[in-house]
Amino acid sequence: MKNVSVLIGQLLIEEELVSAEDLDKALHLSSISGGRVGAALVRIGAISEENLLSMLARQLELTILKLDDIPDAQSLHQTIVKSRINLDWFLAREALIWESAAMQVSCIATDPVNHEIREVLIRNFPDTQLIFYLVSNYTFEQISSQVLLEANVDSIVRSSDDTIYLREIAEEAPVIDLVNNLLSQAVDSDASDIHIEPEDTYYKVRFRIDGVLVDRLQQSIERFPAVVSRIKLISGLDIAERRLPQDGRITTRVAGLDMDLRVSTLPGVFGESVVLRLLPKNRESLTLGHLGLESDHLHLLENWSKSAGGIVLVTGPTGSGKSTTLHGAISATNDGIRKIVTVEDPVEIQVVGITQIQVNAEIGFTFSRALRSILRQDPDVIMIGEIRDLETAEIAIQSALSGHLVLSTLHTNDAISSFTRLIDMGLEPFLVAAPMKGVQAQRLVRRLCPHCSEPAVPDPKILNDILEMGVSGIGKNWRSPVGCDSCQGTGYRGRLGVYQMVPVDEKLKEMIVRGATLFEMQNHAAEMKYRNLYQDGLLKASKGETSVEELLRVLVTEDIV
């Protein structure tokens, strides 16, 4: 048989799935570690496992099996017992077998060309037809975990204080491959987070895709220390520390993309909950044109971003895309002739051409202290990650009053509530009103899958709401989700924002100064035809971009009134 590593490498280069430089690195790594070149390519982030398996299937003329194609764990365990081969032998070689028919044994393996596997199976199953299949590491980990439970294998879970042991298991090839493949799957699925959560007898992995958590993997708890230790090792965290929360960061390549990963661990009853946030370094969504803004909203935000001074606030709950909007505004502001400085906690998105500062409360470098130092740098534009306290709010307001453009976020339910929130912090109403350019609230809703959504007729109440609100630009392309392979059966793929944007005119400033109620200011915004979140969402739903059901799922009652 020809050298499979060389053949697969040549095919991958011909298909432009990897570069010659990446192949050389992978060949060197596999020659040192003794592993497969394909696994090495996945490990260095040059290719996703899905693309690699497709190429292997073509080269070896083998079928790729998914979890649903494989018999239950009991059938696999019974065949392994009958073979008189130790289960550990199969697991070490990432292979499993079952009797698929009379005188026929099927074998799944992550490396089906392994000569040792073939020779041992031929010797133990004479006069039996052997059929080999390809499986992903993810599929193998799932089914092997079930077989382990079926076999009632007792594993000794060692003390987490044994740092040497934890480091050893974190550097084992199966653990490295599992973590790398989870990262690749998350990137291929456009997931924003990976959640690894331990329970009493198992741990599970969930991906946050389009804002919704989706189950991805469940395994025996015995494997949990190795997976967590691997993640801690590559993110620079203390492997032996399980009692305190930790935060780390990884810069790596995954499935051919450069990624920043923020890692957070949190102690729980059954072990540490681990969350990895995936942040692509090159993000087209950082421009305002990719945020899902209607033309009037886009025009407003671009004008605010180019103002010579004043303050612009973006509001919404955690995970509503405020930071992405701010960075989009910063990109629109970055014309090369203005000094732009940001203060963030943490710096999650790195932008070329601006100065980004990360606060560190542990050493006393807070938002307010950083802002005082920034003003000595003569900036034109200041972005503050979040206004959390009175001191930060005062410096932000004073900076805006003294001719700086200040962009920041605030936690409120709607745009108008920003004024009362700042006043509640302790600011004088006239200081809140004077520098304010505009306020924006936003939420993220899932975008309908373009491949499977179908026409829908909105509820008569929805149509009545639209007539009463008098929103212009309403379309007639109402659609609802269905679900297909492209969207993994959810009916949605990707997200877009719904927005409320309110310019602060002289009338609104006067209302802030005299202490008008929130209801009065909201009525003024409605009279000026500034859409609220619900109205902007209905506008997008009427154009077939999202569904009414999704809009009602995301928005609370306060957003709709």
PDB file of C-alpha atoms in Angstrom, residues 210-411:
ATOM      1  CA  ASP A 210     -27.063  31.675  17.353  1.00  0.00           C
ATOM      2  CA  GLY A 211     -27.591  32.417  21.025  1.00  0.00           C
ATOM      3  CA  VAL A 212     -29.125  29.012  21.891  1.00  0.00           C
ATOM      4  CA  LEU A 213     -27.309  26.178  23.701  1.00  0.00           C
ATOM      5  CA  VAL A 214     -27.206  22.880  21.767  1.00  0.00           C
ATOM      6  CA  ASP A 215     -26.076  19.533  23.236  1.00  0.00           C
ATOM      7  CA  ARG A 216     -22.999  18.207  21.448  1.00  0.00           C
ATOM      8  CA  LEU A 217     -21.308  15.515  23.561  1.00  0.00           C
ATOM      9  CA  GLN A 218     -21.879  13.503  26.741  1.00  0.00           C
ATOM     10  CA  GLN A 219     -19.215  11.290  28.308  1.00  0.00           C
ATOM     11  CA  SER A 220     -18.386   9.436  31.493  1.00  0.00           C
ATOM     12  CA  ILE A 221     -17.104  11.692  34.285  1.00  0.00           C
ATOM     13  CA  GLU A 222     -13.839   9.692  34.373  1.00  0.00           C
ATOM     14  CA  ARG A 223     -12.690  11.546  31.254  1.00  0.00           C
ATOM     15  CA  PHE A 224     -13.519  14.978  32.606  1.00  0.00           C
ATOM     16  CA  PRO A 225     -10.227  15.707  34.500  1.00  0.00           C
ATOM     17  CA  ALA A 226      -8.180  15.016  31.356  1.00  0.00           C
ATOM     18  CA  VAL A 227     -10.293  17.339  29.179  1.00  0.00           C
ATOM     19  CA  VAL A 228     -10.284  20.181  31.710  1.00  0.00           C
ATOM     20  CA  SER A 229      -6.553  19.757  32.325  1.00  0.00           C
ATOM     21  CA  ARG A 230      -5.882  19.973  28.589  1.00  0.00           C
ATOM     22  CA  ILE A 231      -7.851  23.212  28.283  1.00  0.00           C
ATOM     23  CA  LYS A 232      -6.114  24.675  31.335  1.00  0.00           C
ATOM     24  CA  LEU A 233      -2.707  23.678  30.013  1.00  0.00           C
ATOM     25  CA  ILE A 234      -3.092  25.419  26.647  1.00  0.00           C
ATOM     26  CA  SER A 235      -4.683  28.535  28.169  1.00  0.00           C
ATOM     27  CA  GLY A 236      -2.009  29.058  30.817  1.00  0.00           C
ATOM     28  CA  LEU A 237      -4.167  28.272  33.853  1.00  0.00           C
ATOM     29  CA  ASP A 238      -3.174  26.443  37.035  1.00  0.00           C
ATOM     30  CA  ILE A 239      -3.955  22.778  36.367  1.00  0.00           C
ATOM     31  CA  ALA A 240      -4.154  21.800  40.047  1.00  0.00           C
ATOM     32  CA  GLU A 241      -6.404  24.693  41.168  1.00  0.00           C
ATOM     33  CA  ARG A 242     -10.053  23.643  41.285  1.00  0.00           C
ATOM     34  CA  ARG A 243     -11.325  25.735  44.210  1.00  0.00           C
ATOM     35  CA  LEU A 244     -11.096  29.224  42.671  1.00  0.00           C
ATOM     36  CA  PRO A 245     -12.359  30.703  39.382  1.00  0.00           C
ATOM     37  CA  GLN A 246      -9.711  31.242  36.713  1.00  0.00           C
ATOM     38  CA  ASP A 247      -9.561  33.151  33.436  1.00  0.00           C
ATOM     39  CA  GLY A 248      -7.192  32.526  30.545  1.00  0.00           C
ATOM     40  CA  ARG A 249      -6.720  33.165  26.864  1.00  0.00           C
ATOM     41  CA  ILE A 250      -5.596  31.132  23.837  1.00  0.00           C
ATOM     42  CA  THR A 251      -4.559  32.412  20.419  1.00  0.00           C
ATOM     43  CA  THR A 252      -4.578  29.531  17.966  1.00  0.00           C
ATOM     44  CA  ARG A 253      -5.594  28.277  14.533  1.00  0.00           C
ATOM     45  CA  VAL A 254      -8.748  26.205  14.286  1.00  0.00           C
ATOM     46  CA  ALA A 255     -10.029  24.724  11.011  1.00  0.00           C
ATOM     47  CA  GLY A 256      -7.709  27.065   9.123  1.00  0.00           C
ATOM     48  CA  LEU A 257      -8.893  30.212  10.936  1.00  0.00           C
ATOM     49  CA  ASP A 258      -6.981  32.378  13.399  1.00  0.00           C
ATOM     50  CA  MET A 259      -8.966  32.482  16.653  1.00  0.00           C
ATOM     51  CA  ASP A 260      -8.814  34.114  20.060  1.00  0.00           C
ATOM     52  CA  LEU A 261     -10.347  31.910  22.767  1.00  0.00           C
ATOM     53  CA  ARG A 262     -11.220  33.276  26.187  1.00  0.00           C
ATOM     54  CA  VAL A 263     -11.380  30.527  28.833  1.00  0.00           C
ATOM     55  CA  SER A 264     -13.264  30.770  32.114  1.00  0.00           C
ATOM     56  CA  THR A 265     -13.466  28.129  34.859  1.00  0.00           C
ATOM     57  CA  LEU A 266     -15.915  28.215  37.761  1.00  0.00           C
ATOM     58  CA  PRO A 267     -15.993  25.722  40.686  1.00  0.00           C
ATOM     59  CA  GLY A 268     -19.204  23.716  41.001  1.00  0.00           C
ATOM     60  CA  VAL A 269     -20.588  20.879  43.093  1.00  0.00           C
ATOM     61  CA  PHE A 270     -19.429  18.136  40.677  1.00  0.00           C
ATOM     62  CA  GLY A 271     -16.348  19.914  39.349  1.00  0.00           C
ATOM     63  CA  GLU A 272     -15.388  22.958  37.348  1.00  0.00           C
ATOM     64  CA  SER A 273     -17.690  24.426  34.745  1.00  0.00           C
ATOM     65  CA  VAL A 274     -15.550  25.513  31.789  1.00  0.00           C
ATOM     66  CA  VAL A 275     -16.629  28.005  29.130  1.00  0.00           C
ATOM     67  CA  LEU A 276     -14.620  28.898  26.028  1.00  0.00           C
ATOM     68  CA  ARG A 277     -15.644  31.978  24.047  1.00  0.00           C
ATOM     69  CA  LEU A 278     -14.648  31.849  20.381  1.00  0.00           C
ATOM     70  CA  LEU A 279     -13.522  35.135  18.864  1.00  0.00           C
ATOM     71  CA  PRO A 280     -12.364  35.053  15.221  1.00  0.00           C
ATOM     72  CA  LYS A 281      -9.546  37.540  14.625  1.00  0.00           C
ATOM     73  CA  ASN A 282     -10.837  38.544  11.188  1.00  0.00           C
ATOM     74  CA  ARG A 283     -14.501  39.445  11.534  1.00  0.00           C
ATOM     75  CA  GLU A 284     -16.502  41.017   8.724  1.00  0.00           C
ATOM     76  CA  SER A 285     -19.333  41.589  11.221  1.00  0.00           C
ATOM     77  CA  LEU A 286     -17.290  44.395  12.824  1.00  0.00           C
ATOM     78  CA  THR A 287     -18.410  46.806  10.109  1.00  0.00           C
ATOM     79  CA  LEU A 288     -21.728  48.597  10.582  1.00  0.00           C
ATOM     80  CA  GLY A 289     -23.045  47.207   7.305  1.00  0.00           C
ATOM     81  CA  HIS A 290     -23.036  43.653   8.738  1.00  0.00           C
ATOM     82  CA  LEU A 291     -25.075  44.411  11.875  1.00  0.00           C
ATOM     83  CA  GLY A 292     -28.562  44.186  10.325  1.00  0.00           C
ATOM     84  CA  LEU A 293     -29.339  47.905  10.678  1.00  0.00           C
ATOM     85  CA  GLU A 294     -32.141  49.372   8.593  1.00  0.00           C
ATOM     86  CA  SER A 295     -30.994  52.206   6.333  1.00  0.00           C
ATOM     87  CA  ASP A 296     -32.323  54.974   8.611  1.00  0.00           C
ATOM     88  CA  HIS A 297     -30.663  53.423  11.675  1.00  0.00           C
ATOM     89  CA  LEU A 298     -27.399  52.903   9.769  1.00  0.00           C
ATOM     90  CA  HIS A 299     -27.404  56.557   8.718  1.00  0.00           C
ATOM     91  CA  LEU A 300     -28.017  57.687  12.315  1.00  0.00           C
ATOM     92  CA  LEU A 301     -25.242  55.539  13.810  1.00  0.00           C
ATOM     93  CA  GLU A 302     -22.746  56.594  11.120  1.00  0.00           C
ATOM     94  CA  ASN A 303     -23.512  60.253  11.842  1.00  0.00           C
ATOM     95  CA  TRP A 304     -23.139  59.732  15.603  1.00  0.00           C
ATOM     96  CA  SER A 305     -19.810  57.936  15.059  1.00  0.00           C
ATOM     97  CA  LYS A 306     -18.449  60.870  13.034  1.00  0.00           C
ATOM     98  CA  SER A 307     -19.476  63.537  15.548  1.00  0.00           C
ATOM     99  CA  ALA A 308     -16.751  65.860  16.840  1.00  0.00           C
ATOM    100  CA  GLY A 309     -17.897  65.392  20.444  1.00  0.00           C
ATOM    101  CA  GLY A 310     -20.665  64.179  22.723  1.00  0.00           C
ATOM    102  CA  ILE A 311     -21.653  60.795  24.108  1.00  0.00           C
ATOM    103  CA  VAL A 312     -23.372  57.861  22.410  1.00  0.00           C
ATOM    104  CA  LEU A 313     -24.705  54.990  24.537  1.00  0.00           C
ATOM    105  CA  VAL A 314     -25.488  51.427  23.415  1.00  0.00           C
ATOM    106  CA  THR A 315     -27.721  49.535  25.838  1.00  0.00           C
ATOM    107  CA  GLY A 316     -28.976  46.001  26.295  1.00  0.00           C
ATOM    108  CA  PRO A 317     -28.447  42.870  28.408  1.00  0.00           C
ATOM    109  CA  THR A 318     -25.337  40.685  28.358  1.00  0.00           C
ATOM    110  CA  GLY A 319     -24.957  38.878  25.038  1.00  0.00           C
ATOM    111  CA  SER A 320     -27.011  41.336  22.994  1.00  0.00           C
ATOM    112  CA  GLY A 321     -24.087  42.342  20.759  1.00  0.00           C
ATOM    113  CA  LYS A 322     -23.288  45.721  22.332  1.00  0.00           C
ATOM    114  CA  SER A 323     -19.506  45.277  22.060  1.00  0.00           C
ATOM    115  CA  THR A 324     -19.782  44.291  18.390  1.00  0.00           C
ATOM    116  CA  THR A 325     -21.850  47.414  17.693  1.00  0.00           C
ATOM    117  CA  LEU A 326     -19.323  49.610  19.503  1.00  0.00           C
ATOM    118  CA  HIS A 327     -16.439  48.124  17.541  1.00  0.00           C
ATOM    119  CA  GLY A 328     -18.417  48.638  14.337  1.00  0.00           C
ATOM    120  CA  ALA A 329     -18.862  52.283  15.294  1.00  0.00           C
ATOM    121  CA  ILE A 330     -15.149  52.528  16.088  1.00  0.00           C
ATOM    122  CA  SER A 331     -14.300  51.074  12.656  1.00  0.00           C
ATOM    123  CA  ALA A 332     -16.535  53.715  11.035  1.00  0.00           C
ATOM    124  CA  THR A 333     -14.799  56.401  13.122  1.00  0.00           C
ATOM    125  CA  ASN A 334     -11.275  55.191  12.359  1.00  0.00           C
ATOM    126  CA  ASP A 335     -10.425  57.536   9.477  1.00  0.00           C
ATOM    127  CA  GLY A 336      -6.694  57.700  10.242  1.00  0.00           C
ATOM    128  CA  ILE A 337      -6.691  61.328  11.359  1.00  0.00           C
ATOM    129  CA  ARG A 338      -8.207  60.875  14.821  1.00  0.00           C
ATOM    130  CA  LYS A 339      -6.649  59.378  17.937  1.00  0.00           C
ATOM    131  CA  ILE A 340      -8.904  56.550  19.182  1.00  0.00           C
ATOM    132  CA  VAL A 341      -8.464  54.890  22.578  1.00  0.00           C
ATOM    133  CA  THR A 342     -10.596  52.145  24.129  1.00  0.00           C
ATOM    134  CA  VAL A 343     -10.877  50.948  27.732  1.00  0.00           C
ATOM    135  CA  GLU A 344     -12.280  47.421  27.959  1.00  0.00           C
ATOM    136  CA  ASP A 345     -12.678  44.553  30.394  1.00  0.00           C
ATOM    137  CA  PRO A 346     -11.466  42.425  28.747  1.00  0.00           C
ATOM    138  CA  VAL A 347     -10.176  43.342  25.268  1.00  0.00           C
ATOM    139  CA  GLU A 348     -12.003  40.662  23.274  1.00  0.00           C
ATOM    140  CA  ILE A 349     -11.727  42.073  19.752  1.00  0.00           C
ATOM    141  CA  GLN A 350      -8.408  43.507  18.626  1.00  0.00           C
ATOM    142  CA  VAL A 351      -8.681  46.339  16.090  1.00  0.00           C
ATOM    143  CA  VAL A 352      -5.771  47.598  13.999  1.00  0.00           C
ATOM    144  CA  GLY A 353      -4.971  51.305  14.223  1.00  0.00           C
ATOM    145  CA  ILE A 354      -6.378  52.113  17.658  1.00  0.00           C
ATOM    146  CA  THR A 355      -5.012  51.960  21.189  1.00  0.00           C
ATOM    147  CA  GLN A 356      -6.807  49.364  23.314  1.00  0.00           C
ATOM    148  CA  ILE A 357      -6.407  49.220  27.087  1.00  0.00           C
ATOM    149  CA  GLN A 358      -7.485  46.377  29.358  1.00  0.00           C
ATOM    150  CA  VAL A 359      -8.433  47.246  32.924  1.00  0.00           C
ATOM    151  CA  ASN A 360      -7.151  45.168  35.829  1.00  0.00           C
ATOM    152  CA  ALA A 361      -9.115  45.693  39.047  1.00  0.00           C
ATOM    153  CA  GLU A 362      -6.762  43.432  41.017  1.00  0.00           C
ATOM    154  CA  ILE A 363      -3.982  46.028  40.786  1.00  0.00           C
ATOM    155  CA  GLY A 364      -6.319  49.024  41.036  1.00  0.00           C
ATOM    156  CA  PHE A 365      -6.339  49.821  37.309  1.00  0.00           C
ATOM    157  CA  THR A 366     -10.084  50.482  37.040  1.00  0.00           C
ATOM    158  CA  PHE A 367     -12.160  52.127  34.303  1.00  0.00           C
ATOM    159  CA  SER A 368     -12.051  55.490  36.081  1.00  0.00           C
ATOM    160  CA  ARG A 369      -8.289  55.384  36.645  1.00  0.00           C
ATOM    161  CA  ALA A 370      -7.655  54.350  33.037  1.00  0.00           C
ATOM    162  CA  LEU A 371      -9.887  57.170  31.764  1.00  0.00           C
ATOM    163  CA  ARG A 372      -7.933  59.787  33.713  1.00  0.00           C
ATOM    164  CA  SER A 373      -4.715  58.583  32.100  1.00  0.00           C
ATOM    165  CA  ILE A 374      -6.307  58.438  28.637  1.00  0.00           C
ATOM    166  CA  LEU A 375      -7.258  62.126  28.746  1.00  0.00           C
ATOM    167  CA  ARG A 376      -3.561  62.988  29.021  1.00  0.00           C
ATOM    168  CA  GLN A 377      -3.011  61.185  25.687  1.00  0.00           C
ATOM    169  CA  ASP A 378      -5.072  63.814  23.821  1.00  0.00           C
ATOM    170  CA  PRO A 379      -7.586  61.376  22.256  1.00  0.00           C
ATOM    171  CA  ASP A 380     -10.321  62.405  19.828  1.00  0.00           C
ATOM    172  CA  VAL A 381     -12.529  59.337  20.408  1.00  0.00           C
ATOM    173  CA  ILE A 382     -12.839  57.291  23.605  1.00  0.00           C
ATOM    174  CA  MET A 383     -14.640  53.968  23.816  1.00  0.00           C
ATOM    175  CA  ILE A 384     -15.536  52.762  27.312  1.00  0.00           C
ATOM    176  CA  GLY A 385     -16.449  49.078  27.536  1.00  0.00           C
ATOM    177  CA  GLU A 386     -19.153  49.731  30.142  1.00  0.00           C
ATOM    178  CA  ILE A 387     -20.266  52.509  32.479  1.00  0.00           C
ATOM    179  CA  ARG A 388     -20.626  50.680  35.781  1.00  0.00           C
ATOM    180  CA  ASP A 389     -20.347  53.312  38.520  1.00  0.00           C
ATOM    181  CA  LEU A 390     -20.702  57.026  39.262  1.00  0.00           C
ATOM    182  CA  GLU A 391     -16.998  57.822  38.978  1.00  0.00           C
ATOM    183  CA  THR A 392     -16.720  56.310  35.493  1.00  0.00           C
ATOM    184  CA  ALA A 393     -19.961  58.033  34.439  1.00  0.00           C
ATOM    185  CA  GLU A 394     -18.715  61.425  35.661  1.00  0.00           C
ATOM    186  CA  ILE A 395     -15.422  61.162  33.765  1.00  0.00           C
ATOM    187  CA  ALA A 396     -17.240  59.986  30.622  1.00  0.00           C
ATOM    188  CA  ILE A 397     -19.641  62.940  30.779  1.00  0.00           C
ATOM    189  CA  GLN A 398     -16.854  65.444  31.458  1.00  0.00           C
ATOM    190  CA  SER A 399     -14.840  64.005  28.546  1.00  0.00           C
ATOM    191  CA  ALA A 400     -17.823  64.418  26.216  1.00  0.00           C
ATOM    192  CA  LEU A 401     -18.413  67.987  27.455  1.00  0.00           C
ATOM    193  CA  SER A 402     -14.783  68.885  26.792  1.00  0.00           C
ATOM    194  CA  GLY A 403     -14.903  67.989  23.098  1.00  0.00           C
ATOM    195  CA  HIS A 404     -14.281  64.242  22.995  1.00  0.00           C
ATOM    196  CA  LEU A 405     -16.559  61.720  21.314  1.00  0.00           C
ATOM    197  CA  VAL A 406     -17.367  59.052  23.917  1.00  0.00           C
ATOM    198  CA  LEU A 407     -18.893  55.687  22.984  1.00  0.00           C
ATOM    199  CA  SER A 408     -19.982  53.341  25.751  1.00  0.00           C
ATOM    200  CA  THR A 409     -22.462  50.684  26.888  1.00  0.00           C
ATOM    201  CA  LEU A 410     -24.992  50.616  29.689  1.00  0.00           C
ATOM    202  CA  HIS A 411     -27.222  47.867  31.083  1.00  0.00           C
TER     203      HIS A 411
END
